mmCIF file with all atom_site columns, C-alpha atoms in Angstrom:
data_model
loop_
_atom_site.group_PDB
_atom_site.id
_atom_site.type_symbol
_atom_site.label_atom_id
_atom_site.label_alt_id
_atom_site.label_comp_id
_atom_site.label_asym_id
_atom_site.label_entity_id
_atom_site.label_seq_id
_atom_site.pdbx_PDB_ins_code
_atom_site.Cartn_x
_atom_site.Cartn_y
_atom_site.Cartn_z
_atom_site.occupancy
_atom_site.B_iso_or_equiv
_atom_site.pdbx_formal_charge
_atom_site.auth_seq_id
_atom_site.auth_comp_id
_atom_site.auth_asym_id
_atom_site.auth_atom_id
_atom_site.pdbx_PDB_model_num
ATOM 1   C CA . MET A 1 1   ? 0.274  0.500  0.100   1.00 50.00 ? 1   MET A CA 1
ATOM 2   C CA . LEU A 1 2   ? 3.359  1.992  0.415   1.00 49.00 ? 2   LEU A CA 1
ATOM 3   C CA . PRO A 1 3   ? 4.249  2.590  -2.337  1.00 51.00 ? 3   PRO A CA 1
ATOM 4   C CA . ARG A 1 4   ? 1.448  2.964  -4.249  1.00 51.00 ? 4   ARG A CA 1
ATOM 5   C CA . ARG A 1 5   ? 0.852  6.278  -2.336  1.00 51.00 ? 5   ARG A CA 1
ATOM 6   C CA . VAL A 1 6   ? 4.724  6.981  -3.440  1.00 49.00 ? 6   VAL A CA 1
ATOM 7   C CA . SER A 1 7   ? 4.054  6.638  -7.016  1.00 53.00 ? 7   SER A CA 1
ATOM 8   C CA . PHE A 1 8   ? 0.679  8.731  -7.197  1.00 50.00 ? 8   PHE A CA 1
ATOM 9   C CA . ALA A 1 9   ? 2.451  11.279 -4.872  1.00 51.00 ? 9   ALA A CA 1
ATOM 10  C CA . ARG A 1 10  ? 5.377  11.751 -7.636  1.00 55.00 ? 10  ARG A CA 1
ATOM 11  C CA . ALA A 1 11  ? 2.938  11.113 -10.705 1.00 53.00 ? 11  ALA A CA 1
ATOM 12  C CA . ALA A 1 12  ? 1.089  14.265 -9.164  1.00 52.00 ? 12  ALA A CA 1
ATOM 13  C CA . ILE A 1 13  ? 4.136  16.405 -8.723  1.00 53.00 ? 13  ILE A CA 1
ATOM 14  C CA . VAL A 1 14  ? 5.783  15.074 -12.900 1.00 50.00 ? 14  VAL A CA 1
ATOM 15  C CA . ALA A 1 15  ? 2.432  16.625 -13.884 1.00 52.00 ? 15  ALA A CA 1
ATOM 16  C CA . LEU A 1 16  ? 1.889  19.857 -11.959 1.00 49.00 ? 16  LEU A CA 1
ATOM 17  C CA . ALA A 1 17  ? 6.311  20.240 -13.432 1.00 50.00 ? 17  ALA A CA 1
ATOM 18  C CA . ILE A 1 18  ? 4.810  19.233 -16.733 1.00 51.00 ? 18  ILE A CA 1
ATOM 19  C CA . SER A 1 19  ? 1.903  22.361 -16.981 1.00 50.00 ? 19  SER A CA 1
ATOM 20  C CA . ALA A 1 20  ? 4.193  24.333 -15.044 1.00 49.00 ? 20  ALA A CA 1
ATOM 21  C CA . CYS A 1 21  ? 5.962  24.450 -17.870 1.00 48.00 ? 21  CYS A CA 1
ATOM 22  C CA . SER A 1 22  ? 4.106  23.862 -20.807 1.00 47.00 ? 22  SER A CA 1
ATOM 23  C CA . ARG A 1 23  ? 2.746  27.328 -19.970 1.00 47.00 ? 23  ARG A CA 1
ATOM 24  C CA . THR A 1 24  ? 3.577  30.578 -22.311 1.00 43.00 ? 24  THR A CA 1
ATOM 25  C CA . PRO A 1 25  ? 5.975  32.870 -19.982 1.00 43.00 ? 25  PRO A CA 1
ATOM 26  C CA . ALA A 1 26  ? 3.591  35.971 -19.230 1.00 46.00 ? 26  ALA A CA 1
ATOM 27  C CA . GLU A 1 27  ? 4.764  38.663 -20.834 1.00 46.00 ? 27  GLU A CA 1
ATOM 28  C CA . PRO A 1 28  ? 6.906  41.859 -19.580 1.00 49.00 ? 28  PRO A CA 1
ATOM 29  C CA . GLU A 1 29  ? 4.847  44.613 -18.461 1.00 53.00 ? 29  GLU A CA 1
ATOM 30  C CA . PRO A 1 30  ? 5.363  47.836 -20.807 1.00 48.00 ? 30  PRO A CA 1
ATOM 31  C CA . PRO A 1 31  ? 8.113  50.400 -20.354 1.00 50.00 ? 31  PRO A CA 1
ATOM 32  C CA . PRO A 1 32  ? 6.352  53.722 -18.220 1.00 47.00 ? 32  PRO A CA 1
ATOM 33  C CA . ALA A 1 33  ? 4.680  56.362 -20.704 1.00 45.00 ? 33  ALA A CA 1
ATOM 34  C CA . VAL A 1 34  ? 7.290  58.491 -21.458 1.00 44.00 ? 34  VAL A CA 1
ATOM 35  C CA . SER A 1 35  ? 5.078  62.236 -21.221 1.00 40.00 ? 35  SER A CA 1
ATOM 36  C CA . SER A 1 36  ? 5.526  64.266 -23.758 1.00 41.00 ? 36  SER A CA 1
ATOM 37  C CA . ALA A 1 37  ? 5.572  67.677 -22.760 1.00 39.00 ? 37  ALA A CA 1
ATOM 38  C CA . PRO A 1 38  ? 8.520  69.101 -21.773 1.00 43.00 ? 38  PRO A CA 1
ATOM 39  C CA . ALA A 1 39  ? 9.958  70.103 -18.634 1.00 47.00 ? 39  ALA A CA 1
ATOM 40  C CA . ALA A 1 40  ? 8.541  73.376 -17.392 1.00 55.00 ? 40  ALA A CA 1
ATOM 41  C CA . ALA A 1 41  ? 12.019 75.501 -16.866 1.00 69.00 ? 41  ALA A CA 1
ATOM 42  C CA . ARG A 1 42  ? 13.910 76.091 -13.358 1.00 87.00 ? 42  ARG A CA 1
ATOM 43  C CA . LEU A 1 43  ? 13.426 79.559 -12.424 1.00 94.00 ? 43  LEU A CA 1
ATOM 44  C CA . ALA A 1 44  ? 17.536 81.200 -12.716 1.00 96.00 ? 44  ALA A CA 1
ATOM 45  C CA . TRP A 1 45  ? 18.604 83.992 -10.916 1.00 97.00 ? 45  TRP A CA 1
ATOM 46  C CA . ASP A 1 46  ? 22.199 85.465 -10.438 1.00 97.00 ? 46  ASP A CA 1
ATOM 47  C CA . VAL A 1 47  ? 24.182 85.150 -7.060  1.00 97.00 ? 47  VAL A CA 1
ATOM 48  C CA . PRO A 1 48  ? 26.510 87.292 -5.660  1.00 96.00 ? 48  PRO A CA 1
ATOM 49  C CA . GLY A 1 49  ? 30.064 86.422 -5.637  1.00 94.00 ? 49  GLY A CA 1
ATOM 50  C CA . SER A 1 50  ? 31.090 86.932 -1.975  1.00 95.00 ? 50  SER A CA 1
ATOM 51  C CA . TRP A 1 51  ? 28.075 84.106 -0.655  1.00 97.00 ? 51  TRP A CA 1
ATOM 52  C CA . ALA A 1 52  ? 29.618 80.339 -0.946  1.00 97.00 ? 52  ALA A CA 1
ATOM 53  C CA . ALA A 1 53  ? 27.035 77.813 -3.014  1.00 97.00 ? 53  ALA A CA 1
ATOM 54  C CA . LEU A 1 54  ? 26.328 74.893 -0.519  1.00 96.00 ? 54  LEU A CA 1
ATOM 55  C CA . ASP A 1 55  ? 24.942 71.670 -1.636  1.00 94.00 ? 55  ASP A CA 1
ATOM 56  C CA . VAL A 1 56  ? 21.487 70.639 -1.491  1.00 92.00 ? 56  VAL A CA 1
ATOM 57  C CA . PRO A 1 57  ? 19.436 67.739 -1.965  1.00 87.00 ? 57  PRO A CA 1
ATOM 58  C CA . ARG A 1 58  ? 18.237 66.943 -5.273  1.00 84.00 ? 58  ARG A CA 1
ATOM 59  C CA . ALA A 1 59  ? 13.732 65.838 -4.073  1.00 82.00 ? 59  ALA A CA 1
ATOM 60  C CA . ASP A 1 60  ? 14.493 69.166 -2.268  1.00 86.00 ? 60  ASP A CA 1
ATOM 61  C CA . PRO A 1 61  ? 12.289 71.819 -1.787  1.00 92.00 ? 61  PRO A CA 1
ATOM 62  C CA . ARG A 1 62  ? 15.751 73.787 -1.928  1.00 93.00 ? 62  ARG A CA 1
ATOM 63  C CA . LYS A 1 63  ? 16.498 74.602 -4.565  1.00 95.00 ? 63  LYS A CA 1
ATOM 64  C CA . ALA A 1 64  ? 19.782 76.690 -3.612  1.00 96.00 ? 64  ALA A CA 1
ATOM 65  C CA . LEU A 1 65  ? 21.592 77.552 -0.411  1.00 97.00 ? 65  LEU A CA 1
ATOM 66  C CA . TYR A 1 66  ? 24.171 80.182 -0.136  1.00 98.00 ? 66  TYR A CA 1
ATOM 67  C CA . LYS A 1 67  ? 25.943 81.451 2.718   1.00 98.00 ? 67  LYS A CA 1
ATOM 68  C CA . VAL A 1 68  ? 26.944 84.780 3.430   1.00 98.00 ? 68  VAL A CA 1
ATOM 69  C CA . PRO A 1 69  ? 29.257 86.303 5.528   1.00 97.00 ? 69  PRO A CA 1
ATOM 70  C CA . ARG A 1 70  ? 28.947 87.239 8.941   1.00 96.00 ? 70  ARG A CA 1
ATOM 71  C CA . ALA A 1 71  ? 29.473 91.657 8.893   1.00 94.00 ? 71  ALA A CA 1
ATOM 72  C CA . ALA A 1 72  ? 31.869 92.426 11.383  1.00 85.00 ? 72  ALA A CA 1
ATOM 73  C CA . ASN A 1 73  ? 29.971 92.695 14.612  1.00 90.00 ? 73  ASN A CA 1
ATOM 74  C CA . ASP A 1 74  ? 28.630 89.883 14.168  1.00 94.00 ? 74  ASP A CA 1
ATOM 75  C CA . LYS A 1 75  ? 29.389 86.117 15.390  1.00 94.00 ? 75  LYS A CA 1
ATOM 76  C CA . GLU A 1 76  ? 27.816 83.985 12.757  1.00 96.00 ? 76  GLU A CA 1
ATOM 77  C CA . ASP A 1 77  ? 27.111 83.803 8.892   1.00 97.00 ? 77  ASP A CA 1
ATOM 78  C CA . ALA A 1 78  ? 23.785 84.614 7.533   1.00 98.00 ? 78  ALA A CA 1
ATOM 79  C CA . GLU A 1 79  ? 21.959 81.896 5.249   1.00 98.00 ? 79  GLU A CA 1
ATOM 80  C CA . VAL A 1 80  ? 19.569 82.193 2.002   1.00 98.00 ? 80  VAL A CA 1
ATOM 81  C CA . GLN A 1 81  ? 17.401 79.695 0.703   1.00 97.00 ? 81  GLN A CA 1
ATOM 82  C CA . VAL A 1 82  ? 15.916 79.544 -2.433  1.00 97.00 ? 82  VAL A CA 1
ATOM 83  C CA . LEU A 1 83  ? 12.418 77.100 -2.002  1.00 96.00 ? 83  LEU A CA 1
ATOM 84  C CA . SER A 1 84  ? 10.003 75.776 -4.792  1.00 94.00 ? 84  SER A CA 1
ATOM 85  C CA . PHE A 1 85  ? 7.133  73.710 -4.298  1.00 89.00 ? 85  PHE A CA 1
ATOM 86  C CA . GLY A 1 86  ? 5.251  73.134 -7.767  1.00 83.00 ? 86  GLY A CA 1
ATOM 87  C CA . LEU A 1 87  ? 1.937  74.333 -8.388  1.00 81.00 ? 87  LEU A CA 1
ATOM 88  C CA . GLY A 1 88  ? 0.661  72.266 -5.755  1.00 75.00 ? 88  GLY A CA 1
ATOM 89  C CA . SER A 1 89  ? -0.873 73.841 -2.134  1.00 77.00 ? 89  SER A CA 1
ATOM 90  C CA . LYS A 1 90  ? 2.290  74.162 -0.247  1.00 80.00 ? 90  LYS A CA 1
ATOM 91  C CA . GLY A 1 91  ? 3.347  76.911 -2.461  1.00 87.00 ? 91  GLY A CA 1
ATOM 92  C CA . ASP A 1 92  ? 0.420  78.999 -0.815  1.00 93.00 ? 92  ASP A CA 1
ATOM 93  C CA . VAL A 1 93  ? 2.467  82.321 -0.120  1.00 96.00 ? 93  VAL A CA 1
ATOM 94  C CA . ASP A 1 94  ? 0.549  83.196 3.157   1.00 95.00 ? 94  ASP A CA 1
ATOM 95  C CA . ALA A 1 95  ? 1.324  79.694 4.963   1.00 94.00 ? 95  ALA A CA 1
ATOM 96  C CA . ARG A 1 96  ? 5.219  79.809 3.845   1.00 95.00 ? 96  ARG A CA 1
ATOM 97  C CA . PHE A 1 97  ? 4.826  83.354 4.904   1.00 97.00 ? 97  PHE A CA 1
ATOM 98  C CA . ASN A 1 98  ? 3.231  82.918 8.753   1.00 96.00 ? 98  ASN A CA 1
ATOM 99  C CA . GLU A 1 99  ? 5.548  79.235 8.864   1.00 95.00 ? 99  GLU A CA 1
ATOM 100 C CA . TRP A 1 100 ? 8.304  81.455 8.909   1.00 96.00 ? 100 TRP A CA 1
ATOM 101 C CA . PHE A 1 101 ? 6.929  84.441 11.255  1.00 97.00 ? 101 PHE A CA 1
ATOM 102 C CA . ALA A 1 102 ? 6.583  80.959 13.398  1.00 95.00 ? 102 ALA A CA 1
ATOM 103 C CA . GLN A 1 103 ? 10.029 80.548 13.836  1.00 95.00 ? 103 GLN A CA 1
ATOM 104 C CA . PHE A 1 104 ? 10.266 83.971 15.589  1.00 96.00 ? 104 PHE A CA 1
ATOM 105 C CA . ASP A 1 105 ? 8.832  85.537 19.360  1.00 94.00 ? 105 ASP A CA 1
ATOM 106 C CA . GLY A 1 106 ? 5.622  86.806 19.350  1.00 92.00 ? 106 GLY A CA 1
ATOM 107 C CA . ASP A 1 107 ? 2.751  88.351 17.304  1.00 93.00 ? 107 ASP A CA 1
ATOM 108 C CA . ALA A 1 108 ? 5.933  88.340 14.486  1.00 94.00 ? 108 ALA A CA 1
ATOM 109 C CA . GLY A 1 109 ? 3.450  88.444 11.457  1.00 92.00 ? 109 GLY A CA 1
ATOM 110 C CA . ALA A 1 110 ? 1.999  91.452 12.760  1.00 94.00 ? 110 ALA A CA 1
ATOM 111 C CA . LYS A 1 111 ? 4.753  93.759 13.135  1.00 94.00 ? 111 LYS A CA 1
ATOM 112 C CA . ALA A 1 112 ? 6.529  92.598 10.080  1.00 97.00 ? 112 ALA A CA 1
ATOM 113 C CA . LYS A 1 113 ? 7.133  94.917 6.997   1.00 97.00 ? 113 LYS A CA 1
ATOM 114 C CA . ARG A 1 114 ? 5.642  94.222 3.494   1.00 97.00 ? 114 ARG A CA 1
ATOM 115 C CA . ALA A 1 115 ? 6.659  95.256 -0.291  1.00 97.00 ? 115 ALA A CA 1
ATOM 116 C CA . SER A 1 116 ? 5.774  94.546 -3.546  1.00 98.00 ? 116 SER A CA 1
ATOM 117 C CA . PHE A 1 117 ? 7.339  94.953 -6.980  1.00 98.00 ? 117 PHE A CA 1
ATOM 118 C CA . GLU A 1 118 ? 7.375  93.464 -10.007 1.00 97.00 ? 118 GLU A CA 1
ATOM 119 C CA . VAL A 1 119 ? 9.960  91.063 -11.764 1.00 97.00 ? 119 VAL A CA 1
ATOM 120 C CA . ARG A 1 120 ? 10.093 90.781 -16.058 1.00 96.00 ? 120 ARG A CA 1
ATOM 121 C CA . GLY A 1 121 ? 6.009  90.353 -15.276 1.00 96.00 ? 121 GLY A CA 1
ATOM 122 C CA . MET A 1 122 ? 5.664  88.502 -11.711 1.00 97.00 ? 122 MET A CA 1
ATOM 123 C CA . PRO A 1 123 ? 4.344  89.519 -8.897  1.00 98.00 ? 123 PRO A CA 1
ATOM 124 C CA . VAL A 1 124 ? 7.050  90.147 -6.024  1.00 98.00 ? 124 VAL A CA 1
ATOM 125 C CA . GLU A 1 125 ? 5.461  89.567 -2.252  1.00 98.00 ? 125 GLU A CA 1
ATOM 126 C CA . LEU A 1 126 ? 8.984  90.840 0.448   1.00 98.00 ? 126 LEU A CA 1
ATOM 127 C CA . VAL A 1 127 ? 8.280  90.543 4.060   1.00 98.00 ? 127 VAL A CA 1
ATOM 128 C CA . GLU A 1 128 ? 10.998 91.003 6.957   1.00 98.00 ? 128 GLU A CA 1
ATOM 129 C CA . VAL A 1 129 ? 10.547 90.642 10.626  1.00 98.00 ? 129 VAL A CA 1
ATOM 130 C CA . ALA A 1 130 ? 13.776 90.940 13.580  1.00 97.00 ? 130 ALA A CA 1
ATOM 131 C CA . GLY A 1 131 ? 13.984 89.679 17.185  1.00 96.00 ? 131 GLY A CA 1
ATOM 132 C CA . THR A 1 132 ? 14.398 86.220 18.508  1.00 96.00 ? 132 THR A CA 1
ATOM 133 C CA . TYR A 1 133 ? 14.564 83.487 16.174  1.00 96.00 ? 133 TYR A CA 1
ATOM 134 C CA . LYS A 1 134 ? 13.743 79.985 17.435  1.00 94.00 ? 134 LYS A CA 1
ATOM 135 C CA . ILE A 1 135 ? 15.540 76.535 15.170  1.00 90.00 ? 135 ILE A CA 1
ATOM 136 C CA . ALA A 1 136 ? 13.571 73.410 15.632  1.00 84.00 ? 136 ALA A CA 1
ATOM 137 C CA . LEU A 1 137 ? 16.333 70.846 17.134  1.00 83.00 ? 137 LEU A CA 1
ATOM 138 C CA . GLY A 1 138 ? 13.702 68.594 16.576  1.00 71.00 ? 138 GLY A CA 1
ATOM 139 C CA . PRO A 1 139 ? 10.528 66.706 15.025  1.00 70.00 ? 139 PRO A CA 1
ATOM 140 C CA . GLN A 1 140 ? 7.879  69.396 15.373  1.00 60.00 ? 140 GLN A CA 1
ATOM 141 C CA . SER A 1 141 ? 4.187  68.617 17.326  1.00 63.00 ? 141 SER A CA 1
ATOM 142 C CA . GLY A 1 142 ? 1.075  69.196 18.346  1.00 60.00 ? 142 GLY A CA 1
ATOM 143 C CA . ALA A 1 143 ? -1.347 71.538 17.303  1.00 60.00 ? 143 ALA A CA 1
ATOM 144 C CA . ARG A 1 144 ? 1.140  75.090 16.522  1.00 55.00 ? 144 ARG A CA 1
ATOM 145 C CA . LYS A 1 145 ? 3.304  72.662 15.063  1.00 58.00 ? 145 LYS A CA 1
ATOM 146 C CA . ARG A 1 146 ? 6.100  73.473 18.127  1.00 59.00 ? 146 ARG A CA 1
ATOM 147 C CA . SER A 1 147 ? 9.802  70.784 18.364  1.00 59.00 ? 147 SER A CA 1
ATOM 148 C CA . PRO A 1 148 ? 10.255 70.390 22.360  1.00 71.00 ? 148 PRO A CA 1
ATOM 149 C CA . VAL A 1 149 ? 13.240 71.513 22.141  1.00 83.00 ? 149 VAL A CA 1
ATOM 150 C CA . GLU A 1 150 ? 14.436 74.607 19.705  1.00 88.00 ? 150 GLU A CA 1
ATOM 151 C CA . MET A 1 151 ? 17.996 76.960 19.467  1.00 92.00 ? 151 MET A CA 1
ATOM 152 C CA . VAL A 1 152 ? 17.221 80.474 20.691  1.00 94.00 ? 152 VAL A CA 1
ATOM 153 C CA . LYS A 1 153 ? 18.592 83.068 18.585  1.00 95.00 ? 153 LYS A CA 1
ATOM 154 C CA . ASP A 1 154 ? 18.258 87.164 19.588  1.00 95.00 ? 154 ASP A CA 1
ATOM 155 C CA . ASN A 1 155 ? 19.055 89.971 17.236  1.00 95.00 ? 155 ASN A CA 1
ATOM 156 C CA . TYR A 1 156 ? 18.162 88.350 14.516  1.00 97.00 ? 156 TYR A CA 1
ATOM 157 C CA . ARG A 1 157 ? 16.045 88.991 10.968  1.00 98.00 ? 157 ARG A CA 1
ATOM 158 C CA . LEU A 1 158 ? 14.137 87.552 7.738   1.00 98.00 ? 158 LEU A CA 1
ATOM 159 C CA . VAL A 1 159 ? 13.837 89.195 4.915   1.00 98.00 ? 159 VAL A CA 1
ATOM 160 C CA . GLY A 1 160 ? 11.993 87.286 2.374   1.00 98.00 ? 160 GLY A CA 1
ATOM 161 C CA . ALA A 1 161 ? 9.863  87.333 -0.929  1.00 98.00 ? 161 ALA A CA 1
ATOM 162 C CA . ALA A 1 162 ? 7.241  84.706 -2.722  1.00 98.00 ? 162 ALA A CA 1
ATOM 163 C CA . VAL A 1 163 ? 8.381  85.553 -6.738  1.00 97.00 ? 163 VAL A CA 1
ATOM 164 C CA . ARG A 1 164 ? 4.598  84.588 -8.450  1.00 96.00 ? 164 ARG A CA 1
ATOM 165 C CA . THR A 1 165 ? 5.501  82.668 -11.692 1.00 95.00 ? 165 THR A CA 1
ATOM 166 C CA . PRO A 1 166 ? 3.132  81.937 -14.302 1.00 92.00 ? 166 PRO A CA 1
ATOM 167 C CA . ASP A 1 167 ? 3.793  78.517 -14.932 1.00 90.00 ? 167 ASP A CA 1
ATOM 168 C CA . ARG A 1 168 ? 6.354  77.500 -12.455 1.00 91.00 ? 168 ARG A CA 1
ATOM 169 C CA . GLY A 1 169 ? 5.174  77.976 -9.710  1.00 93.00 ? 169 GLY A CA 1
ATOM 170 C CA . ASN A 1 170 ? 5.763  80.597 -6.797  1.00 95.00 ? 170 ASN A CA 1
ATOM 171 C CA . TRP A 1 171 ? 9.662  80.392 -5.896  1.00 97.00 ? 171 TRP A CA 1
ATOM 172 C CA . PHE A 1 172 ? 10.755 81.998 -2.556  1.00 98.00 ? 172 PHE A CA 1
ATOM 173 C CA . PHE A 1 173 ? 13.959 83.548 -1.539  1.00 98.00 ? 173 PHE A CA 1
ATOM 174 C CA . ARG A 1 174 ? 14.897 84.069 1.885   1.00 98.00 ? 174 ARG A CA 1
ATOM 175 C CA . ILE A 1 175 ? 18.037 85.690 3.930   1.00 98.00 ? 175 ILE A CA 1
ATOM 176 C CA . VAL A 1 176 ? 17.834 84.826 8.200   1.00 98.00 ? 176 VAL A CA 1
ATOM 177 C CA . GLY A 1 177 ? 20.833 85.408 10.417  1.00 97.00 ? 177 GLY A CA 1
ATOM 178 C CA . PRO A 1 178 ? 22.444 87.935 12.955  1.00 98.00 ? 178 PRO A CA 1
ATOM 179 C CA . ASP A 1 179 ? 21.176 91.349 11.811  1.00 97.00 ? 179 ASP A CA 1
ATOM 180 C CA . GLU A 1 180 ? 24.064 93.555 11.430  1.00 97.00 ? 180 GLU A CA 1
ATOM 181 C CA . THR A 1 181 ? 25.273 90.395 8.330   1.00 98.00 ? 181 THR A CA 1
ATOM 182 C CA . VAL A 1 182 ? 21.207 90.668 7.393   1.00 98.00 ? 182 VAL A CA 1
ATOM 183 C CA . GLN A 1 183 ? 21.390 94.492 6.942   1.00 97.00 ? 183 GLN A CA 1
ATOM 184 C CA . SER A 1 184 ? 24.592 94.312 4.828   1.00 97.00 ? 184 SER A CA 1
ATOM 185 C CA . ALA A 1 185 ? 23.133 92.097 2.419   1.00 97.00 ? 185 ALA A CA 1
ATOM 186 C CA . ARG A 1 186 ? 19.397 93.092 1.837   1.00 96.00 ? 186 ARG A CA 1
ATOM 187 C CA . SER A 1 187 ? 20.694 95.503 -1.341  1.00 97.00 ? 187 SER A CA 1
ATOM 188 C CA . ALA A 1 188 ? 23.369 91.908 -2.160  1.00 98.00 ? 188 ALA A CA 1
ATOM 189 C CA . PHE A 1 189 ? 19.436 90.033 -1.661  1.00 98.00 ? 189 PHE A CA 1
ATOM 190 C CA . ARG A 1 190 ? 17.249 92.520 -3.568  1.00 97.00 ? 190 ARG A CA 1
ATOM 191 C CA . SER A 1 191 ? 19.312 92.447 -6.157  1.00 97.00 ? 191 SER A CA 1
ATOM 192 C CA . MET A 1 192 ? 19.321 88.540 -6.913  1.00 98.00 ? 192 MET A CA 1
ATOM 193 C CA . ILE A 1 193 ? 16.072 88.509 -6.221  1.00 98.00 ? 193 ILE A CA 1
ATOM 194 C CA . GLU A 1 194 ? 15.531 91.549 -9.302  1.00 97.00 ? 194 GLU A CA 1
ATOM 195 C CA . SER A 1 195 ? 17.225 89.499 -11.906 1.00 97.00 ? 195 SER A CA 1
ATOM 196 C CA . ALA A 1 196 ? 14.848 85.837 -11.072 1.00 97.00 ? 196 ALA A CA 1
ATOM 197 C CA . ARG A 1 197 ? 13.656 85.524 -14.747 1.00 95.00 ? 197 ARG A CA 1
#
């Protein structure tokens, strides 16, 4: 009785193997469709010669990062960021400005200086705040999206701009750092924005 069960099991395995071999192989997946629409060109701008370009990750909203040398009495350099969030809601100008204002103590948004101008047909909104700046040192949580650990920097200034392009979303420029350094770099920062194209 035992040899018959073994031979039946062998026959079943052989039958399965033969049926598997006789099947036609699956067709390979077609290659992903390639869009024929051209990608939107990146915004371009001129960078002051004294600023040092720093590396940024490729898949990051930061499209450029620069170090601005500190002014005579300041102990730290300032930093310039250029950000783009594409055409989605993350590029909302008011939301981005409010996020920047929240990095300062008090109601920085209410005290912010504001201006607007145009560059090559693109509207530009400019904001400026000064005071105690807080740098998050951990993940942000809670209703106010605050980090439980923050580095506090007194006498800091932020000048930020939103360049509204017709076809490339909103682009954000901001310089933040010690007050004297940011004030000494203000005209170079403005020239950078005015060179946007």
